[in-house]
Amino acid sequence: MSDYKIPCLVPDLPDPVVLQPLLAEVHAKRWYTNFGPLSRRFEAEMASFLSEGQNLNLSVGAFSSATAALELVLRAMELPKGSRVLIPALTFPATALAVINAGLEPVLADVDAENWCLTPEIALNAHNHASVDVVLPVAAFGRPLELEAWQLFQAEIGVPVIFDAAAALGQQQASSDLTMVFSLHATKPFGVGEGGLVVTSDEELLAKAQSLSNFGFRGSAGVVQAIGSNAKFGEYYAAVGLAQLARWQDVQARRQRVLEWYQTHLERIKAVSLQKGVDAFVPAVMSIFVAGHSETLMQRFTEASIQTRRWYTPLLHRHVALKNITAASGDTNDLVVANRLEKGLIGLPFHAFLTEDDIAEVCSVLKEAGL
Ligand SMILES: Cc1ncc(COP(=O)(O)O)c(C=O)c1O
């Protein structure tokens, strides 16, 4: 538990009492991993949840994490080694790590000044400058990506698009045309503990990725057909996943309420910018942008015992082990928006246990700083 009076993120997972019958089911069958019945049920229920109200023919596969799921989907695409994958400079490092671990080359793009995501327009410019083989846009801070625009990009430009929608489960609309990856990490809105989902209508791609998550075994002969790994989803996590799905509407409603309080209290603080569209979805984290103030502001929050974070900073190419990643233009100074955001993004507390008084207290720090 955090030492702060107001912690930044608090996982919101099902009560163990609710898990009891599901765990008993696992134990009775003595089937704990390797695509067991609860994992299969969870995958099927997530496919219905994500298709709700739409005529989508989705397959869902569960993995040990979104990072592993991204890597294995990229491997399952069987691209030539070193193929170029366009990713935004502003993202969690896992996006780049998955690309590199799949034997591919990440190439950085800038993000949009208003929605803080890689957009089809930015991707097209980058691709026209120096062609890329895959585009991997990120649902930054849980903001859903524009489905139609990306479907059009994929169809017209002919470059496959995979969504890293790690933080956007429950917000990002699924599609029959685009493969997406979601995270089930404990701190994500749809928290399970650890885990990742691949959501696709490409059954063969998913079957290959799942075979890679099981050492590369395919079929019953126990023969390794491709160089795989162990990235399977266990039955205990599937139990948590099923219980989390059953309470998702409640989790979502409580998070929505917290968002509305923030909107009310931040409204009059003009120096604070929010990610565009944040009234149309509930973000995973509450990242605000305050030009040039982040270090001193964070200090003020710490003094008030309010925990803040700087999600997605530093930018990817400033991480020691990622310093050789290049920008699509060849110059990381061209990542103008990402470079500007990097200096002023602050993640405020955002979780389902916050009260309106907490939000007022967080916002009073911003007001007292004269913003
Ligand atoms: C954009 C993005 N991609 C990938 C991941 C990795 O997810 P996981 O922790 O499930 O591997 C995260 C996790 O925070 C993320 O924010």
mmCIF file of C-alpha atoms and ligand atoms in Angstrom:
data_model
loop_
_atom_site.group_PDB
_atom_site.id
_atom_site.type_symbol
_atom_site.label_atom_id
_atom_site.label_comp_id
_atom_site.label_asym_id
_atom_site.label_seq_id
_atom_site.Cartn_x
_atom_site.Cartn_y
_atom_site.Cartn_z
ATOM 1 C CA MET A 1 0.000 0.000 0.000
ATOM 2 C CA SER A 2 1.195 3.494 -0.824
ATOM 3 C CA ASP A 3 2.459 5.853 1.918
ATOM 4 C CA TYR A 4 0.735 8.788 0.248
ATOM 5 C CA LYS A 5 -2.496 10.226 1.585
ATOM 6 C CA ILE A 6 -3.820 10.125 -1.990
ATOM 7 C CA PRO A 7 -2.102 7.393 -4.028
ATOM 8 C CA CYS A 8 -1.942 7.635 -7.812
ATOM 9 C CA LEU A 9 -3.262 4.203 -8.777
ATOM 10 C CA VAL A 10 -5.076 1.643 -6.665
ATOM 11 C CA PRO A 11 -5.870 -1.738 -8.254
ATOM 12 C CA ASP A 12 -9.563 -2.614 -8.205
ATOM 13 C CA LEU A 13 -9.847 -6.387 -8.404
ATOM 14 C CA PRO A 14 -12.632 -8.786 -7.409
ATOM 15 C CA ASP A 15 -13.126 -9.816 -3.781
ATOM 16 C CA PRO A 16 -11.542 -13.231 -3.058
ATOM 17 C CA VAL A 17 -14.922 -14.468 -1.779
ATOM 18 C CA VAL A 18 -16.263 -14.198 -5.328
ATOM 19 C CA LEU A 19 -13.248 -16.090 -6.639
ATOM 20 C CA GLN A 20 -13.742 -19.015 -4.289
ATOM 21 C CA PRO A 21 -16.153 -21.098 -6.457
ATOM 22 C CA LEU A 22 -14.067 -20.477 -9.567
ATOM 23 C CA LEU A 23 -10.845 -21.491 -7.823
ATOM 24 C CA ALA A 24 -12.599 -24.580 -6.485
ATOM 25 C CA GLU A 25 -13.535 -25.421 -10.066
ATOM 26 C CA VAL A 26 -9.894 -25.175 -11.152
ATOM 27 C CA HIS A 27 -8.786 -27.268 -8.224
ATOM 28 C CA ALA A 28 -11.442 -29.950 -8.757
ATOM 29 C CA LYS A 29 -10.242 -30.474 -12.328
ATOM 30 C CA ARG A 30 -6.584 -30.111 -11.315
ATOM 31 C CA TRP A 31 -6.033 -28.209 -14.546
ATOM 32 C CA TYR A 32 -4.053 -25.076 -13.701
ATOM 33 C CA THR A 33 -2.619 -23.847 -17.014
ATOM 34 C CA ASN A 34 -2.118 -24.844 -20.690
ATOM 35 C CA PHE A 35 -5.347 -23.521 -22.208
ATOM 36 C CA GLY A 36 -7.603 -24.888 -19.482
ATOM 37 C CA PRO A 37 -11.398 -24.641 -19.362
ATOM 38 C CA LEU A 38 -11.532 -21.360 -17.409
ATOM 39 C CA SER A 39 -9.120 -19.670 -19.808
ATOM 40 C CA ARG A 40 -11.224 -20.843 -22.732
ATOM 41 C CA ARG A 41 -14.390 -19.598 -21.010
ATOM 42 C CA PHE A 42 -12.775 -16.253 -20.245
ATOM 43 C CA GLU A 43 -11.638 -15.878 -23.870
ATOM 44 C CA ALA A 44 -15.132 -16.705 -25.146
ATOM 45 C CA GLU A 45 -16.812 -14.300 -22.715
ATOM 46 C CA MET A 46 -14.375 -11.527 -23.635
ATOM 47 C CA ALA A 47 -15.123 -12.157 -27.328
ATOM 48 C CA SER A 48 -18.874 -11.681 -26.642
ATOM 49 C CA PHE A 49 -18.209 -8.633 -24.456
ATOM 50 C CA LEU A 50 -16.068 -7.003 -27.157
ATOM 51 C CA SER A 51 -18.523 -7.842 -29.961
ATOM 52 C CA GLU A 52 -21.607 -6.691 -28.061
ATOM 53 C CA GLY A 53 -24.166 -5.057 -30.314
ATOM 54 C CA GLN A 54 -21.975 -5.513 -33.380
ATOM 55 C CA ASN A 55 -21.699 -8.246 -35.925
ATOM 56 C CA LEU A 56 -18.028 -9.037 -35.391
ATOM 57 C CA ASN A 57 -16.469 -12.421 -35.807
ATOM 58 C CA LEU A 58 -13.843 -12.043 -33.098
ATOM 59 C CA SER A 59 -11.412 -14.519 -31.634
ATOM 60 C CA VAL A 60 -9.794 -13.700 -28.316
ATOM 61 C CA GLY A 61 -6.646 -15.313 -26.957
ATOM 62 C CA ALA A 62 -5.207 -14.803 -23.479
ATOM 63 C CA PHE A 63 -1.461 -14.522 -22.811
ATOM 64 C CA SER A 64 0.771 -13.957 -19.794
ATOM 65 C CA SER A 65 1.009 -10.189 -20.497
ATOM 66 C CA ALA A 66 0.268 -7.630 -23.178
ATOM 67 C CA THR A 67 4.014 -7.330 -23.817
ATOM 68 C CA ALA A 68 4.233 -11.058 -24.594
ATOM 69 C CA ALA A 69 1.017 -10.909 -26.642
ATOM 70 C CA LEU A 70 2.364 -8.025 -28.772
ATOM 71 C CA GLU A 71 5.661 -9.793 -29.352
ATOM 72 C CA LEU A 72 4.032 -13.090 -30.286
ATOM 73 C CA VAL A 73 1.477 -11.505 -32.633
ATOM 74 C CA LEU A 74 4.341 -9.734 -34.403
ATOM 75 C CA ARG A 75 6.275 -13.024 -34.579
ATOM 76 C CA ALA A 76 3.181 -14.832 -35.858
ATOM 77 C CA MET A 77 3.010 -12.359 -38.767
ATOM 78 C CA GLU A 78 6.259 -13.961 -40.021
ATOM 79 C CA LEU A 79 7.760 -10.725 -41.307
ATOM 80 C CA PRO A 80 11.336 -10.719 -42.574
ATOM 81 C CA LYS A 81 13.841 -10.113 -39.762
ATOM 82 C CA GLY A 82 14.485 -6.408 -39.244
ATOM 83 C CA SER A 83 11.160 -5.284 -40.750
ATOM 84 C CA ARG A 84 10.317 -1.741 -39.698
ATOM 85 C CA VAL A 85 7.500 -1.150 -37.230
ATOM 86 C CA LEU A 86 6.271 2.414 -36.746
ATOM 87 C CA ILE A 87 5.447 3.234 -33.125
ATOM 88 C CA PRO A 88 4.816 6.526 -31.310
ATOM 89 C CA ALA A 89 7.708 8.026 -29.328
ATOM 90 C CA LEU A 90 5.282 8.655 -26.470
ATOM 91 C CA THR A 91 4.351 5.254 -25.067
ATOM 92 C CA PHE A 92 5.231 2.752 -22.367
ATOM 93 C CA PRO A 93 8.575 1.043 -23.200
ATOM 94 C CA ALA A 94 6.833 -2.335 -23.630
ATOM 95 C CA THR A 95 5.684 -1.256 -27.109
ATOM 96 C CA ALA A 96 9.296 -0.962 -28.285
ATOM 97 C CA LEU A 97 10.512 -3.989 -26.317
ATOM 98 C CA ALA A 98 7.903 -6.247 -27.936
ATOM 99 C CA VAL A 99 8.997 -5.088 -31.400
ATOM 100 C CA ILE A 100 12.687 -5.624 -30.659
ATOM 101 C CA ASN A 101 12.107 -9.012 -29.018
ATOM 102 C CA ALA A 102 10.166 -10.070 -32.124
ATOM 103 C CA GLY A 103 13.333 -9.421 -34.167
ATOM 104 C CA LEU A 104 11.942 -6.277 -35.796
ATOM 105 C CA GLU A 105 13.083 -2.655 -35.862
ATOM 106 C CA PRO A 106 11.044 0.003 -34.070
ATOM 107 C CA VAL A 107 10.873 3.359 -35.855
ATOM 108 C CA LEU A 108 9.547 6.383 -33.985
ATOM 109 C CA ALA A 109 6.750 8.694 -35.044
ATOM 110 C CA ASP A 110 5.461 11.855 -33.425
ATOM 111 C CA VAL A 111 2.002 12.072 -31.840
ATOM 112 C CA ASP A 112 -0.938 14.370 -32.457
ATOM 113 C CA ALA A 113 -0.896 17.636 -30.476
ATOM 114 C CA GLU A 114 -4.465 17.187 -29.283
ATOM 115 C CA ASN A 115 -5.120 13.488 -28.752
ATOM 116 C CA TRP A 116 -1.474 12.578 -27.912
ATOM 117 C CA CYS A 117 -1.642 9.452 -30.120
ATOM 118 C CA LEU A 118 -0.035 8.373 -33.370
ATOM 119 C CA THR A 119 -2.641 9.131 -36.062
ATOM 120 C CA PRO A 120 -3.073 7.757 -39.616
ATOM 121 C CA GLU A 121 -1.989 11.178 -40.998
ATOM 122 C CA ILE A 122 1.285 11.101 -39.057
ATOM 123 C CA ALA A 123 1.828 7.450 -40.010
ATOM 124 C CA LEU A 124 1.246 8.213 -43.683
ATOM 125 C CA ASN A 125 3.774 11.056 -43.652
ATOM 126 C CA ALA A 126 6.324 8.818 -41.961
ATOM 127 C CA HIS A 127 5.649 5.960 -44.384
ATOM 128 C CA ASN A 128 5.990 8.284 -47.389
ATOM 129 C CA HIS A 129 9.337 9.493 -46.064
ATOM 130 C CA ALA A 130 10.786 6.011 -45.475
ATOM 131 C CA SER A 131 8.484 3.034 -45.808
ATOM 132 C CA VAL A 132 7.493 0.890 -42.844
ATOM 133 C CA ASP A 133 6.150 -2.672 -42.774
ATOM 134 C CA VAL A 134 3.739 -2.471 -39.833
ATOM 135 C CA VAL A 135 2.148 0.395 -37.898
ATOM 136 C CA LEU A 136 1.592 -0.069 -34.177
ATOM 137 C CA PRO A 137 -0.433 2.874 -32.861
ATOM 138 C CA VAL A 138 -0.879 3.112 -29.111
ATOM 139 C CA ALA A 139 -4.098 3.967 -27.286
ATOM 140 C CA ALA A 140 -2.175 6.507 -25.177
ATOM 141 C CA PHE A 141 -3.303 6.640 -21.541
ATOM 142 C CA GLY A 142 -6.252 4.413 -22.520
ATOM 143 C CA ARG A 143 -7.663 6.772 -25.135
ATOM 144 C CA PRO A 144 -9.361 4.668 -27.820
ATOM 145 C CA LEU A 145 -7.873 4.971 -31.307
ATOM 146 C CA GLU A 146 -9.977 6.069 -34.290
ATOM 147 C CA LEU A 147 -11.155 2.793 -35.750
ATOM 148 C CA GLU A 148 -12.487 3.868 -39.133
ATOM 149 C CA ALA A 149 -9.490 6.036 -39.962
ATOM 150 C CA TRP A 150 -7.072 3.212 -39.155
ATOM 151 C CA GLN A 151 -9.120 0.639 -41.065
ATOM 152 C CA LEU A 152 -8.992 2.971 -44.060
ATOM 153 C CA PHE A 153 -5.238 3.450 -43.641
ATOM 154 C CA GLN A 154 -4.662 -0.303 -43.609
ATOM 155 C CA ALA A 155 -6.922 -0.917 -46.604
ATOM 156 C CA GLU A 156 -5.631 1.966 -48.732
ATOM 157 C CA ILE A 157 -1.931 1.998 -47.874
ATOM 158 C CA GLY A 158 -1.643 -1.768 -47.553
ATOM 159 C CA VAL A 159 0.477 -1.645 -44.378
ATOM 160 C CA PRO A 160 -0.862 -3.881 -41.578
ATOM 161 C CA VAL A 161 -1.972 -2.071 -38.432
ATOM 162 C CA ILE A 162 -1.885 -3.645 -34.981
ATOM 163 C CA PHE A 163 -3.271 -1.641 -32.048
ATOM 164 C CA ASP A 164 -1.346 -1.542 -28.789
ATOM 165 C CA ALA A 165 -4.521 -0.847 -26.811
ATOM 166 C CA ALA A 166 -2.934 -2.124 -23.592
ATOM 167 C CA ALA A 167 -4.619 0.459 -21.362
ATOM 168 C CA ALA A 168 -7.905 0.701 -23.263
ATOM 169 C CA LEU A 169 -9.813 -2.505 -22.518
ATOM 170 C CA GLY A 170 -13.458 -1.520 -22.088
ATOM 171 C CA GLN A 171 -12.926 1.724 -24.068
ATOM 172 C CA GLN A 172 -11.453 0.653 -27.401
ATOM 173 C CA GLN A 173 -14.055 -0.643 -29.830
ATOM 174 C CA ALA A 174 -12.982 -3.915 -31.467
ATOM 175 C CA SER A 175 -12.947 -4.492 -35.213
ATOM 176 C CA SER A 176 -13.111 -7.376 -37.674
ATOM 177 C CA ASP A 177 -10.346 -5.693 -39.682
ATOM 178 C CA LEU A 178 -7.726 -4.818 -37.081
ATOM 179 C CA THR A 179 -5.876 -6.958 -34.568
ATOM 180 C CA MET A 180 -5.581 -5.438 -31.094
ATOM 181 C CA VAL A 181 -3.751 -6.206 -27.867
ATOM 182 C CA PHE A 182 -5.024 -5.325 -24.369
ATOM 183 C CA SER A 183 -3.382 -5.585 -20.953
ATOM 184 C CA LEU A 184 -4.897 -7.155 -17.840
ATOM 185 C CA HIS A 185 -2.169 -5.875 -15.507
ATOM 186 C CA ALA A 186 -3.377 -5.153 -11.960
ATOM 187 C CA THR A 187 -3.086 -1.378 -12.426
ATOM 188 C CA LYS A 188 -5.118 -1.334 -15.621
ATOM 189 C CA PRO A 189 -8.830 -0.401 -15.419
ATOM 190 C CA PHE A 190 -9.760 -4.026 -16.257
ATOM 191 C CA GLY A 191 -7.234 -5.426 -13.819
ATOM 192 C CA VAL A 192 -6.707 -9.150 -13.405
ATOM 193 C CA GLY A 193 -3.154 -9.262 -12.042
ATOM 194 C CA GLU A 194 -1.060 -10.162 -15.058
ATOM 195 C CA GLY A 195 -2.225 -11.021 -18.531
ATOM 196 C CA GLY A 196 -2.838 -9.788 -22.048
ATOM 197 C CA LEU A 197 -5.470 -10.355 -24.711
ATOM 198 C CA VAL A 198 -5.168 -10.591 -28.469
ATOM 199 C CA VAL A 199 -8.439 -9.676 -30.168
ATOM 200 C CA THR A 200 -8.654 -10.450 -33.861
ATOM 201 C CA SER A 201 -10.772 -11.958 -36.593
ATOM 202 C CA ASP A 202 -7.659 -13.638 -37.997
ATOM 203 C CA GLU A 203 -8.004 -17.060 -36.375
ATOM 204 C CA GLU A 204 -4.847 -18.393 -37.970
ATOM 205 C CA LEU A 205 -2.759 -15.479 -36.670
ATOM 206 C CA LEU A 206 -4.112 -16.061 -33.169
ATOM 207 C CA ALA A 207 -3.531 -19.828 -33.390
ATOM 208 C CA LYS A 208 0.108 -19.187 -34.372
ATOM 209 C CA ALA A 209 0.601 -16.651 -31.574
ATOM 210 C CA GLN A 210 -0.914 -19.040 -29.016
ATOM 211 C CA SER A 211 1.255 -21.879 -30.275
ATOM 212 C CA LEU A 212 4.268 -19.550 -29.824
ATOM 213 C CA SER A 213 3.095 -18.932 -26.249
ATOM 214 C CA ASN A 214 3.397 -22.683 -25.721
ATOM 215 C CA PHE A 215 7.012 -23.128 -26.888
ATOM 216 C CA GLY A 216 5.980 -23.313 -30.557
ATOM 217 C CA PHE A 217 4.181 -26.651 -30.207
ATOM 218 C CA ARG A 218 1.393 -27.028 -32.726
ATOM 219 C CA GLY A 219 -0.929 -30.005 -32.972
ATOM 220 C CA SER A 220 -0.743 -32.943 -30.627
ATOM 221 C CA ALA A 221 2.573 -34.432 -31.735
ATOM 222 C CA GLY A 222 4.648 -32.390 -29.246
ATOM 223 C CA VAL A 223 6.872 -31.081 -32.029
ATOM 224 C CA VAL A 224 8.192 -27.508 -31.934
ATOM 225 C CA GLN A 225 7.069 -25.944 -35.222
ATOM 226 C CA ALA A 226 8.440 -22.445 -34.606
ATOM 227 C CA ILE A 227 10.752 -20.813 -32.061
ATOM 228 C CA GLY A 228 8.321 -20.038 -29.286
ATOM 229 C CA SER A 229 8.382 -19.130 -25.653
ATOM 230 C CA ASN A 230 6.300 -19.710 -22.553
ATOM 231 C CA ALA A 231 3.725 -16.941 -22.339
ATOM 232 C CA LYS A 232 0.601 -18.864 -21.373
ATOM 233 C CA PHE A 233 -2.235 -17.516 -19.226
ATOM 234 C CA GLY A 234 -2.941 -19.534 -16.092
ATOM 235 C CA GLU A 235 -6.289 -20.796 -14.840
ATOM 236 C CA TYR A 236 -6.137 -18.785 -11.593
ATOM 237 C CA TYR A 237 -5.835 -15.588 -13.599
ATOM 238 C CA ALA A 238 -8.716 -16.751 -15.799
ATOM 239 C CA ALA A 239 -10.810 -17.068 -12.629
ATOM 240 C CA VAL A 240 -10.009 -13.448 -11.716
ATOM 241 C CA GLY A 241 -10.760 -12.414 -15.292
ATOM 242 C CA LEU A 242 -14.211 -14.003 -15.238
ATOM 243 C CA ALA A 243 -15.017 -12.373 -11.893
ATOM 244 C CA GLN A 244 -13.725 -9.006 -13.130
ATOM 245 C CA LEU A 245 -15.890 -9.183 -16.233
ATOM 246 C CA ALA A 246 -18.946 -9.804 -14.039
ATOM 247 C CA ARG A 247 -18.291 -6.550 -12.098
ATOM 248 C CA TRP A 248 -16.988 -4.462 -14.997
ATOM 249 C CA GLN A 249 -20.085 -2.228 -15.315
ATOM 250 C CA ASP A 250 -19.703 -1.264 -11.676
ATOM 251 C CA VAL A 251 -15.953 -0.575 -12.005
ATOM 252 C CA GLN A 252 -16.582 1.499 -15.109
ATOM 253 C CA ALA A 253 -19.385 3.519 -13.443
ATOM 254 C CA ARG A 254 -17.189 4.389 -10.454
ATOM 255 C CA ARG A 255 -14.300 5.428 -12.703
ATOM 256 C CA GLN A 256 -16.705 7.500 -14.815
ATOM 257 C CA ARG A 257 -17.814 9.363 -11.683
ATOM 258 C CA VAL A 258 -14.205 10.158 -10.765
ATOM 259 C CA LEU A 259 -13.629 11.458 -14.283
ATOM 260 C CA GLU A 260 -16.674 13.754 -13.983
ATOM 261 C CA TRP A 261 -15.404 15.178 -10.692
ATOM 262 C CA TYR A 262 -12.078 15.924 -12.347
ATOM 263 C CA GLN A 263 -13.810 17.634 -15.239
ATOM 264 C CA THR A 264 -15.745 19.871 -12.844
ATOM 265 C CA HIS A 265 -12.729 20.759 -10.723
ATOM 266 C CA LEU A 266 -10.255 21.209 -13.583
ATOM 267 C CA GLU A 267 -12.615 23.296 -15.690
ATOM 268 C CA ARG A 268 -11.474 26.637 -14.374
ATOM 269 C CA ILE A 269 -7.751 25.861 -14.361
ATOM 270 C CA LYS A 270 -6.849 27.271 -17.743
ATOM 271 C CA ALA A 271 -3.161 26.313 -17.780
ATOM 272 C CA VAL A 272 -4.069 22.616 -17.663
ATOM 273 C CA SER A 273 -4.656 20.771 -20.953
ATOM 274 C CA LEU A 274 -6.385 17.407 -21.136
ATOM 275 C CA GLN A 275 -6.128 14.771 -23.828
ATOM 276 C CA LYS A 276 -8.704 15.571 -26.502
ATOM 277 C CA GLY A 277 -11.932 13.618 -26.228
ATOM 278 C CA VAL A 278 -11.573 12.738 -22.558
ATOM 279 C CA ASP A 279 -15.309 13.325 -22.020
ATOM 280 C CA ALA A 280 -16.123 10.528 -24.476
ATOM 281 C CA PHE A 281 -14.142 7.775 -22.727
ATOM 282 C CA VAL A 282 -12.797 6.970 -19.287
ATOM 283 C CA PRO A 283 -8.991 7.043 -19.374
ATOM 284 C CA ALA A 284 -6.723 4.521 -17.669
ATOM 285 C CA VAL A 285 -4.767 7.311 -15.988
ATOM 286 C CA MET A 286 -5.369 11.043 -15.591
ATOM 287 C CA SER A 287 -2.462 12.595 -17.475
ATOM 288 C CA ILE A 288 -2.612 16.353 -17.700
ATOM 289 C CA PHE A 289 -0.279 18.692 -19.540
ATOM 290 C CA VAL A 290 1.044 21.831 -17.892
ATOM 291 C CA ALA A 291 3.636 23.553 -20.051
ATOM 292 C CA GLY A 292 7.045 23.723 -18.435
ATOM 293 C CA HIS A 293 5.959 23.212 -14.819
ATOM 294 C CA SER A 294 6.133 19.516 -14.146
ATOM 295 C CA GLU A 295 9.129 19.232 -11.782
ATOM 296 C CA THR A 296 8.036 21.989 -9.381
ATOM 297 C CA LEU A 297 4.432 20.874 -9.534
ATOM 298 C CA MET A 298 5.323 17.297 -8.725
ATOM 299 C CA GLN A 299 7.267 18.568 -5.736
ATOM 300 C CA ARG A 300 4.192 20.471 -4.524
ATOM 301 C CA PHE A 301 2.072 17.320 -4.875
ATOM 302 C CA THR A 302 4.610 15.291 -2.923
ATOM 303 C CA GLU A 303 4.582 17.894 -0.140
ATOM 304 C CA ALA A 304 0.786 17.549 -0.012
ATOM 305 C CA SER A 305 1.174 13.728 0.190
ATOM 306 C CA ILE A 306 -0.436 13.283 -3.214
ATOM 307 C CA GLN A 307 1.289 10.779 -5.457
ATOM 308 C CA THR A 308 1.836 11.728 -9.100
ATOM 309 C CA ARG A 309 3.572 9.868 -11.912
ATOM 310 C CA ARG A 310 5.037 10.781 -15.263
ATOM 311 C CA TRP A 311 3.636 8.068 -17.531
ATOM 312 C CA TYR A 312 5.464 7.460 -20.836
ATOM 313 C CA THR A 313 8.351 9.722 -19.942
ATOM 314 C CA PRO A 314 11.163 9.814 -20.807
ATOM 315 C CA LEU A 315 10.368 9.289 -24.485
ATOM 316 C CA LEU A 316 11.410 5.890 -25.828
ATOM 317 C CA HIS A 317 14.739 6.921 -27.346
ATOM 318 C CA ARG A 318 15.921 8.432 -24.059
ATOM 319 C CA HIS A 319 15.861 5.072 -22.255
ATOM 320 C CA VAL A 320 19.427 3.796 -21.933
ATOM 321 C CA ALA A 321 18.767 0.500 -23.691
ATOM 322 C CA LEU A 322 16.628 2.089 -26.421
ATOM 323 C CA LYS A 323 18.879 4.999 -27.366
ATOM 324 C CA ASN A 324 19.609 3.594 -30.827
ATOM 325 C CA ILE A 325 15.982 3.722 -31.963
ATOM 326 C CA THR A 326 15.632 6.227 -34.765
ATOM 327 C CA ALA A 327 12.794 8.484 -35.805
ATOM 328 C CA ALA A 328 11.078 7.857 -39.134
ATOM 329 C CA SER A 329 12.489 11.188 -40.367
ATOM 330 C CA GLY A 330 15.979 10.228 -39.182
ATOM 331 C CA ASP A 331 16.035 12.961 -36.512
ATOM 332 C CA THR A 332 14.413 12.619 -33.078
ATOM 333 C CA ASN A 333 14.242 16.450 -32.881
ATOM 334 C CA ASP A 334 11.439 16.141 -35.424
ATOM 335 C CA LEU A 335 9.273 14.493 -32.739
ATOM 336 C CA VAL A 336 8.120 17.998 -31.880
ATOM 337 C CA VAL A 337 4.847 17.253 -30.082
ATOM 338 C CA ALA A 338 6.224 14.278 -28.142
ATOM 339 C CA ASN A 339 9.228 16.369 -27.075
ATOM 340 C CA ARG A 340 6.925 19.128 -25.841
ATOM 341 C CA LEU A 341 4.557 16.757 -24.033
ATOM 342 C CA GLU A 342 7.478 15.011 -22.373
ATOM 343 C CA LYS A 343 8.294 18.172 -20.417
ATOM 344 C CA GLY A 344 4.816 18.863 -19.093
ATOM 345 C CA LEU A 345 2.868 15.624 -18.603
ATOM 346 C CA ILE A 346 1.846 14.765 -15.064
ATOM 347 C CA GLY A 347 -0.257 11.773 -14.054
ATOM 348 C CA LEU A 348 -2.687 12.732 -11.286
ATOM 349 C CA PRO A 349 -4.316 10.187 -8.969
ATOM 350 C CA PHE A 350 -7.018 8.301 -10.868
ATOM 351 C CA HIS A 351 -8.746 5.220 -9.528
ATOM 352 C CA ALA A 352 -12.173 4.045 -8.431
ATOM 353 C CA PHE A 353 -11.597 4.674 -4.703
ATOM 354 C CA LEU A 354 -11.176 8.453 -4.930
ATOM 355 C CA THR A 355 -13.790 10.735 -3.383
ATOM 356 C CA GLU A 356 -14.833 14.135 -4.642
ATOM 357 C CA ASP A 357 -12.973 15.679 -1.690
ATOM 358 C CA ASP A 358 -9.786 13.918 -2.846
ATOM 359 C CA ILE A 359 -10.196 15.370 -6.326
ATOM 360 C CA ALA A 360 -10.827 18.842 -4.890
ATOM 361 C CA GLU A 361 -7.633 18.495 -2.847
ATOM 362 C CA VAL A 362 -5.605 17.409 -5.894
ATOM 363 C CA CYS A 363 -6.945 20.337 -7.910
ATOM 364 C CA SER A 364 -6.316 22.803 -5.088
ATOM 365 C CA VAL A 365 -2.572 22.080 -5.439
ATOM 366 C CA LEU A 366 -2.829 23.174 -9.073
ATOM 367 C CA LYS A 367 -4.748 26.311 -8.080
ATOM 368 C CA GLU A 368 -2.319 27.192 -5.303
ATOM 369 C CA ALA A 369 0.502 26.888 -7.832
ATOM 370 C CA GLY A 370 -1.168 29.810 -9.603
ATOM 371 C CA LEU A 371 -2.281 27.885 -12.690
HETATM 372 C C1 LIG B 1 0.987 1.205 -24.052
HETATM 373 C C2 LIG B 1 1.356 -0.051 -23.318
HETATM 374 N N1 LIG B 1 1.760 -1.124 -24.002
HETATM 375 C C3 LIG B 1 2.078 -2.281 -23.390
HETATM 376 C C4 LIG B 1 2.003 -2.395 -22.025
HETATM 377 C C5 LIG B 1 2.415 -3.682 -21.372
HETATM 378 O O1 LIG B 1 1.352 -4.346 -20.750
HETATM 379 P P1 LIG B 1 1.678 -5.575 -19.778
HETATM 380 O O2 LIG B 1 2.064 -4.995 -18.465
HETATM 381 O O3 LIG B 1 0.398 -6.352 -19.702
HETATM 382 O O4 LIG B 1 2.766 -6.360 -20.397
HETATM 383 C C6 LIG B 1 1.594 -1.316 -21.259
HETATM 384 C C7 LIG B 1 1.534 -1.426 -19.791
HETATM 385 O O5 LIG B 1 1.431 -0.486 -19.062
HETATM 386 C C8 LIG B 1 1.252 -0.102 -21.920
HETATM 387 O O6 LIG B 1 0.859 0.980 -21.238
#
